[in-house]
Every structure is written in structure tokens, then in C-alpha cells.
């Protein structure tokens, strides 16, 4: 078995509608850290959901706001294990999302 550090989401700008920020491939992926930054001039509300392969989307962070020029370190995602086909979805108009972790194969 090998463990490979990865940038699971190297950087994307979120929209107001929940969209995929990471989809797990073969093997197992683990989120070790994440950050949302708000480069806008107003507070922005965001959500994070997980959709297990073949299942419905479930709220991980139902709703939280980030003040203008602020960040959130997403502690709810730390050590989250994802397997083939699992998806992380997020919304938050104008927020920048980064996720780090590792893959096991």
C-alpha cells in the first residue's frame, strides 16, 4: 500500500449553487485540511456536503458565513475519508476553496 500526499482541490472559486469540489477516484482519499477564503467586500454564506457513491447529498457544514477578507479552516473536513465515487460539494458565491489530503492505493 502506498500513501501519496495530494492537493485534492488546488483552487476553485465557488458559486451560489452547490457544485463538486472533489470527486474520489479508485482507492481511498483522506482530506487532511481545507481552507475557504473570502476575497470579496461582503460576508458570504457557504455550505459543504458529502455525497457517498450512489447516495444522497448530506450536509457536513449546513451553513456558515465568512466575513469580507476572512477565512475558514473547515475543521469538519479534517480526516474525512472518501472512497471511489464519493463527492464533496460546496457553495458560496465568490469564495476560494483549497483542499489537501492524501490517497491510499
mmCIF file with all atom_site columns, C-alpha atoms in Angstrom:
data_model
loop_
_atom_site.group_PDB
_atom_site.id
_atom_site.type_symbol
_atom_site.label_atom_id
_atom_site.label_alt_id
_atom_site.label_comp_id
_atom_site.label_asym_id
_atom_site.label_entity_id
_atom_site.label_seq_id
_atom_site.pdbx_PDB_ins_code
_atom_site.Cartn_x
_atom_site.Cartn_y
_atom_site.Cartn_z
_atom_site.occupancy
_atom_site.B_iso_or_equiv
_atom_site.pdbx_formal_charge
_atom_site.auth_seq_id
_atom_site.auth_comp_id
_atom_site.auth_asym_id
_atom_site.auth_atom_id
_atom_site.pdbx_PDB_model_num
ATOM 1   C CA . UNK A 1 1   ? 0.000   0.000  0.000  1.00 0.00 ? 1   UNK A CA 1
ATOM 2   C CA . UNK A 1 2   ? 1.255   3.472  -0.830 1.00 0.00 ? 2   UNK A CA 1
ATOM 3   C CA . UNK A 1 3   ? 0.328   6.840  0.652  1.00 0.00 ? 3   UNK A CA 1
ATOM 4   C CA . UNK A 1 4   ? 0.629   9.862  -1.634 1.00 0.00 ? 4   UNK A CA 1
ATOM 5   C CA . UNK A 1 5   ? 0.137   13.465 -0.495 1.00 0.00 ? 5   UNK A CA 1
ATOM 6   C CA . UNK A 1 6   ? -2.195  15.331 -2.838 1.00 0.00 ? 6   UNK A CA 1
ATOM 7   C CA . UNK A 1 7   ? -3.729  18.685 -3.488 1.00 0.00 ? 7   UNK A CA 1
ATOM 8   C CA . UNK A 1 8   ? -7.282  17.370 -3.666 1.00 0.00 ? 8   UNK A CA 1
ATOM 9   C CA . UNK A 1 9   ? -8.576  20.753 -4.825 1.00 0.00 ? 9   UNK A CA 1
ATOM 10  C CA . UNK A 1 10  ? -5.747  23.093 -5.879 1.00 0.00 ? 10  UNK A CA 1
ATOM 11  C CA . UNK A 1 11  ? -8.066  26.096 -6.020 1.00 0.00 ? 11  UNK A CA 1
ATOM 12  C CA . UNK A 1 12  ? -11.504 26.904 -7.356 1.00 0.00 ? 12  UNK A CA 1
ATOM 13  C CA . UNK A 1 13  ? -13.944 29.772 -6.991 1.00 0.00 ? 13  UNK A CA 1
ATOM 14  C CA . UNK A 1 14  ? -17.324 28.676 -5.654 1.00 0.00 ? 14  UNK A CA 1
ATOM 15  C CA . UNK A 1 15  ? -20.710 29.766 -6.961 1.00 0.00 ? 15  UNK A CA 1
ATOM 16  C CA . UNK A 1 16  ? -24.042 30.262 -5.199 1.00 0.00 ? 16  UNK A CA 1
ATOM 17  C CA . UNK A 1 17  ? -25.120 26.748 -6.262 1.00 0.00 ? 17  UNK A CA 1
ATOM 18  C CA . UNK A 1 18  ? -23.560 23.618 -4.719 1.00 0.00 ? 18  UNK A CA 1
ATOM 19  C CA . UNK A 1 19  ? -21.074 22.060 -7.136 1.00 0.00 ? 19  UNK A CA 1
ATOM 20  C CA . UNK A 1 20  ? -18.411 19.346 -6.987 1.00 0.00 ? 20  UNK A CA 1
ATOM 21  C CA . UNK A 1 21  ? -15.095 20.466 -5.471 1.00 0.00 ? 21  UNK A CA 1
ATOM 22  C CA . UNK A 1 22  ? -13.613 16.951 -5.245 1.00 0.00 ? 22  UNK A CA 1
ATOM 23  C CA . UNK A 1 23  ? -14.555 13.502 -6.535 1.00 0.00 ? 23  UNK A CA 1
ATOM 24  C CA . UNK A 1 24  ? -12.726 10.487 -5.145 1.00 0.00 ? 24  UNK A CA 1
ATOM 25  C CA . UNK A 1 25  ? -11.232 8.037  -7.604 1.00 0.00 ? 25  UNK A CA 1
ATOM 26  C CA . UNK A 1 26  ? -10.127 4.446  -7.148 1.00 0.00 ? 26  UNK A CA 1
ATOM 27  C CA . UNK A 1 27  ? -8.732  3.660  -3.725 1.00 0.00 ? 27  UNK A CA 1
ATOM 28  C CA . UNK A 1 28  ? -9.245  5.812  -0.653 1.00 0.00 ? 28  UNK A CA 1
ATOM 29  C CA . UNK A 1 29  ? -8.732  9.575  -0.291 1.00 0.00 ? 29  UNK A CA 1
ATOM 30  C CA . UNK A 1 30  ? -8.471  11.405 3.029  1.00 0.00 ? 30  UNK A CA 1
ATOM 31  C CA . UNK A 1 31  ? -8.946  15.147 3.478  1.00 0.00 ? 31  UNK A CA 1
ATOM 32  C CA . UNK A 1 32  ? -6.350  16.486 5.919  1.00 0.00 ? 32  UNK A CA 1
ATOM 33  C CA . UNK A 1 33  ? -7.047  20.207 5.655  1.00 0.00 ? 33  UNK A CA 1
ATOM 34  C CA . UNK A 1 34  ? -9.069  22.752 3.789  1.00 0.00 ? 34  UNK A CA 1
ATOM 35  C CA . UNK A 1 35  ? -9.481  26.481 3.604  1.00 0.00 ? 35  UNK A CA 1
ATOM 36  C CA . UNK A 1 36  ? -12.110 28.819 2.239  1.00 0.00 ? 36  UNK A CA 1
ATOM 37  C CA . UNK A 1 37  ? -11.107 32.425 1.707  1.00 0.00 ? 37  UNK A CA 1
ATOM 38  C CA . UNK A 1 38  ? -13.386 35.345 1.038  1.00 0.00 ? 38  UNK A CA 1
ATOM 39  C CA . UNK A 1 39  ? -11.707 37.919 -1.229 1.00 0.00 ? 39  UNK A CA 1
ATOM 40  C CA . UNK A 1 40  ? -14.999 39.814 -1.667 1.00 0.00 ? 40  UNK A CA 1
ATOM 41  C CA . UNK A 1 41  ? -16.077 43.002 0.092  1.00 0.00 ? 41  UNK A CA 1
ATOM 42  C CA . UNK A 1 42  ? -19.083 41.412 1.848  1.00 0.00 ? 42  UNK A CA 1
ATOM 43  C CA . UNK A 1 43  ? -19.826 38.436 4.096  1.00 0.00 ? 43  UNK A CA 1
ATOM 44  C CA . UNK A 1 44  ? -20.601 35.237 2.149  1.00 0.00 ? 44  UNK A CA 1
ATOM 45  C CA . UNK A 1 45  ? -22.535 32.204 3.399  1.00 0.00 ? 45  UNK A CA 1
ATOM 46  C CA . UNK A 1 46  ? -21.251 28.770 2.394  1.00 0.00 ? 46  UNK A CA 1
ATOM 47  C CA . UNK A 1 47  ? -22.238 25.118 2.654  1.00 0.00 ? 47  UNK A CA 1
ATOM 48  C CA . UNK A 1 48  ? -20.324 21.827 2.346  1.00 0.00 ? 48  UNK A CA 1
ATOM 49  C CA . UNK A 1 49  ? -21.960 18.484 1.566  1.00 0.00 ? 49  UNK A CA 1
ATOM 50  C CA . UNK A 1 50  ? -20.810 14.914 1.048  1.00 0.00 ? 50  UNK A CA 1
ATOM 51  C CA . UNK A 1 51  ? -22.471 12.567 -1.386 1.00 0.00 ? 51  UNK A CA 1
ATOM 52  C CA . UNK A 1 52  ? -21.419 8.967  -0.902 1.00 0.00 ? 52  UNK A CA 1
ATOM 53  C CA . UNK A 1 53  ? -21.295 6.917  -4.094 1.00 0.00 ? 53  UNK A CA 1
ATOM 54  C CA . UNK A 1 54  ? -24.892 6.221  -5.100 1.00 0.00 ? 54  UNK A CA 1
ATOM 55  C CA . UNK A 1 55  ? -26.346 8.122  -2.140 1.00 0.00 ? 55  UNK A CA 1
ATOM 56  C CA . UNK A 1 56  ? -27.950 11.480 -1.444 1.00 0.00 ? 56  UNK A CA 1
ATOM 57  C CA . UNK A 1 57  ? -26.017 14.640 -0.559 1.00 0.00 ? 57  UNK A CA 1
ATOM 58  C CA . UNK A 1 58  ? -25.693 15.133 3.213  1.00 0.00 ? 58  UNK A CA 1
ATOM 59  C CA . UNK A 1 59  ? -24.768 18.393 4.953  1.00 0.00 ? 59  UNK A CA 1
ATOM 60  C CA . UNK A 1 60  ? -21.306 18.484 6.550  1.00 0.00 ? 60  UNK A CA 1
ATOM 61  C CA . UNK A 1 61  ? -21.445 22.253 7.078  1.00 0.00 ? 61  UNK A CA 1
ATOM 62  C CA . UNK A 1 62  ? -25.136 23.188 6.706  1.00 0.00 ? 62  UNK A CA 1
ATOM 63  C CA . UNK A 1 63  ? -24.491 26.936 6.635  1.00 0.00 ? 63  UNK A CA 1
ATOM 64  C CA . UNK A 1 64  ? -21.823 29.318 7.909  1.00 0.00 ? 64  UNK A CA 1
ATOM 65  C CA . UNK A 1 65  ? -20.639 32.803 6.929  1.00 0.00 ? 65  UNK A CA 1
ATOM 66  C CA . UNK A 1 66  ? -17.170 34.177 6.259  1.00 0.00 ? 66  UNK A CA 1
ATOM 67  C CA . UNK A 1 67  ? -16.666 37.896 6.714  1.00 0.00 ? 67  UNK A CA 1
ATOM 68  C CA . UNK A 1 68  ? -15.122 40.002 3.931  1.00 0.00 ? 68  UNK A CA 1
ATOM 69  C CA . UNK A 1 69  ? -11.402 39.224 3.553  1.00 0.00 ? 69  UNK A CA 1
ATOM 70  C CA . UNK A 1 70  ? -11.744 36.378 6.059  1.00 0.00 ? 70  UNK A CA 1
ATOM 71  C CA . UNK A 1 71  ? -11.034 32.641 6.034  1.00 0.00 ? 71  UNK A CA 1
ATOM 72  C CA . UNK A 1 72  ? -12.479 29.411 7.405  1.00 0.00 ? 72  UNK A CA 1
ATOM 73  C CA . UNK A 1 73  ? -10.248 26.373 8.019  1.00 0.00 ? 73  UNK A CA 1
ATOM 74  C CA . UNK A 1 74  ? -13.090 23.826 7.675  1.00 0.00 ? 74  UNK A CA 1
ATOM 75  C CA . UNK A 1 75  ? -12.388 21.658 10.751 1.00 0.00 ? 75  UNK A CA 1
ATOM 76  C CA . UNK A 1 76  ? -15.364 19.418 9.873  1.00 0.00 ? 76  UNK A CA 1
ATOM 77  C CA . UNK A 1 77  ? -13.456 18.080 6.853  1.00 0.00 ? 77  UNK A CA 1
ATOM 78  C CA . UNK A 1 78  ? -10.302 17.067 8.752  1.00 0.00 ? 78  UNK A CA 1
ATOM 79  C CA . UNK A 1 79  ? -9.718  13.298 8.456  1.00 0.00 ? 79  UNK A CA 1
ATOM 80  C CA . UNK A 1 80  ? -12.808 12.818 6.253  1.00 0.00 ? 80  UNK A CA 1
ATOM 81  C CA . UNK A 1 81  ? -12.417 9.507  4.386  1.00 0.00 ? 81  UNK A CA 1
ATOM 82  C CA . UNK A 1 82  ? -13.698 9.262  0.807  1.00 0.00 ? 82  UNK A CA 1
ATOM 83  C CA . UNK A 1 83  ? -13.894 6.161  -1.368 1.00 0.00 ? 83  UNK A CA 1
ATOM 84  C CA . UNK A 1 84  ? -14.386 5.638  -5.096 1.00 0.00 ? 84  UNK A CA 1
ATOM 85  C CA . UNK A 1 85  ? -17.247 7.783  -6.386 1.00 0.00 ? 85  UNK A CA 1
ATOM 86  C CA . UNK A 1 86  ? -17.760 9.874  -3.230 1.00 0.00 ? 86  UNK A CA 1
ATOM 87  C CA . UNK A 1 87  ? -18.142 13.605 -3.919 1.00 0.00 ? 87  UNK A CA 1
ATOM 88  C CA . UNK A 1 88  ? -17.640 16.782 -1.877 1.00 0.00 ? 88  UNK A CA 1
ATOM 89  C CA . UNK A 1 89  ? -19.924 19.635 -2.924 1.00 0.00 ? 89  UNK A CA 1
ATOM 90  C CA . UNK A 1 90  ? -19.724 23.268 -1.847 1.00 0.00 ? 90  UNK A CA 1
ATOM 91  C CA . UNK A 1 91  ? -21.445 26.570 -2.438 1.00 0.00 ? 91  UNK A CA 1
ATOM 92  C CA . UNK A 1 92  ? -20.509 30.147 -1.535 1.00 0.00 ? 92  UNK A CA 1
ATOM 93  C CA . UNK A 1 93  ? -20.556 32.812 -4.240 1.00 0.00 ? 93  UNK A CA 1
ATOM 94  C CA . UNK A 1 94  ? -17.036 34.138 -4.818 1.00 0.00 ? 94  UNK A CA 1
ATOM 95  C CA . UNK A 1 95  ? -15.247 32.101 -2.130 1.00 0.00 ? 95  UNK A CA 1
ATOM 96  C CA . UNK A 1 96  ? -11.972 30.374 -2.988 1.00 0.00 ? 96  UNK A CA 1
ATOM 97  C CA . UNK A 1 97  ? -11.676 26.708 -1.944 1.00 0.00 ? 97  UNK A CA 1
ATOM 98  C CA . UNK A 1 98  ? -8.489  24.655 -1.418 1.00 0.00 ? 98  UNK A CA 1
ATOM 99  C CA . UNK A 1 99  ? -8.316  21.067 -0.099 1.00 0.00 ? 99  UNK A CA 1
ATOM 100 C CA . UNK A 1 100 ? -5.275  18.982 0.806  1.00 0.00 ? 100 UNK A CA 1
ATOM 101 C CA . UNK A 1 101 ? -5.013  15.336 1.724  1.00 0.00 ? 101 UNK A CA 1
ATOM 102 C CA . UNK A 1 102 ? -3.627  12.015 0.654  1.00 0.00 ? 102 UNK A CA 1
ATOM 103 C CA . UNK A 1 103 ? -4.540  8.988  -1.393 1.00 0.00 ? 103 UNK A CA 1
ATOM 104 C CA . UNK A 1 104 ? -4.113  5.366  -0.376 1.00 0.00 ? 104 UNK A CA 1
ATOM 105 C CA . UNK A 1 105 ? -3.660  2.766  -3.054 1.00 0.00 ? 105 UNK A CA 1
#
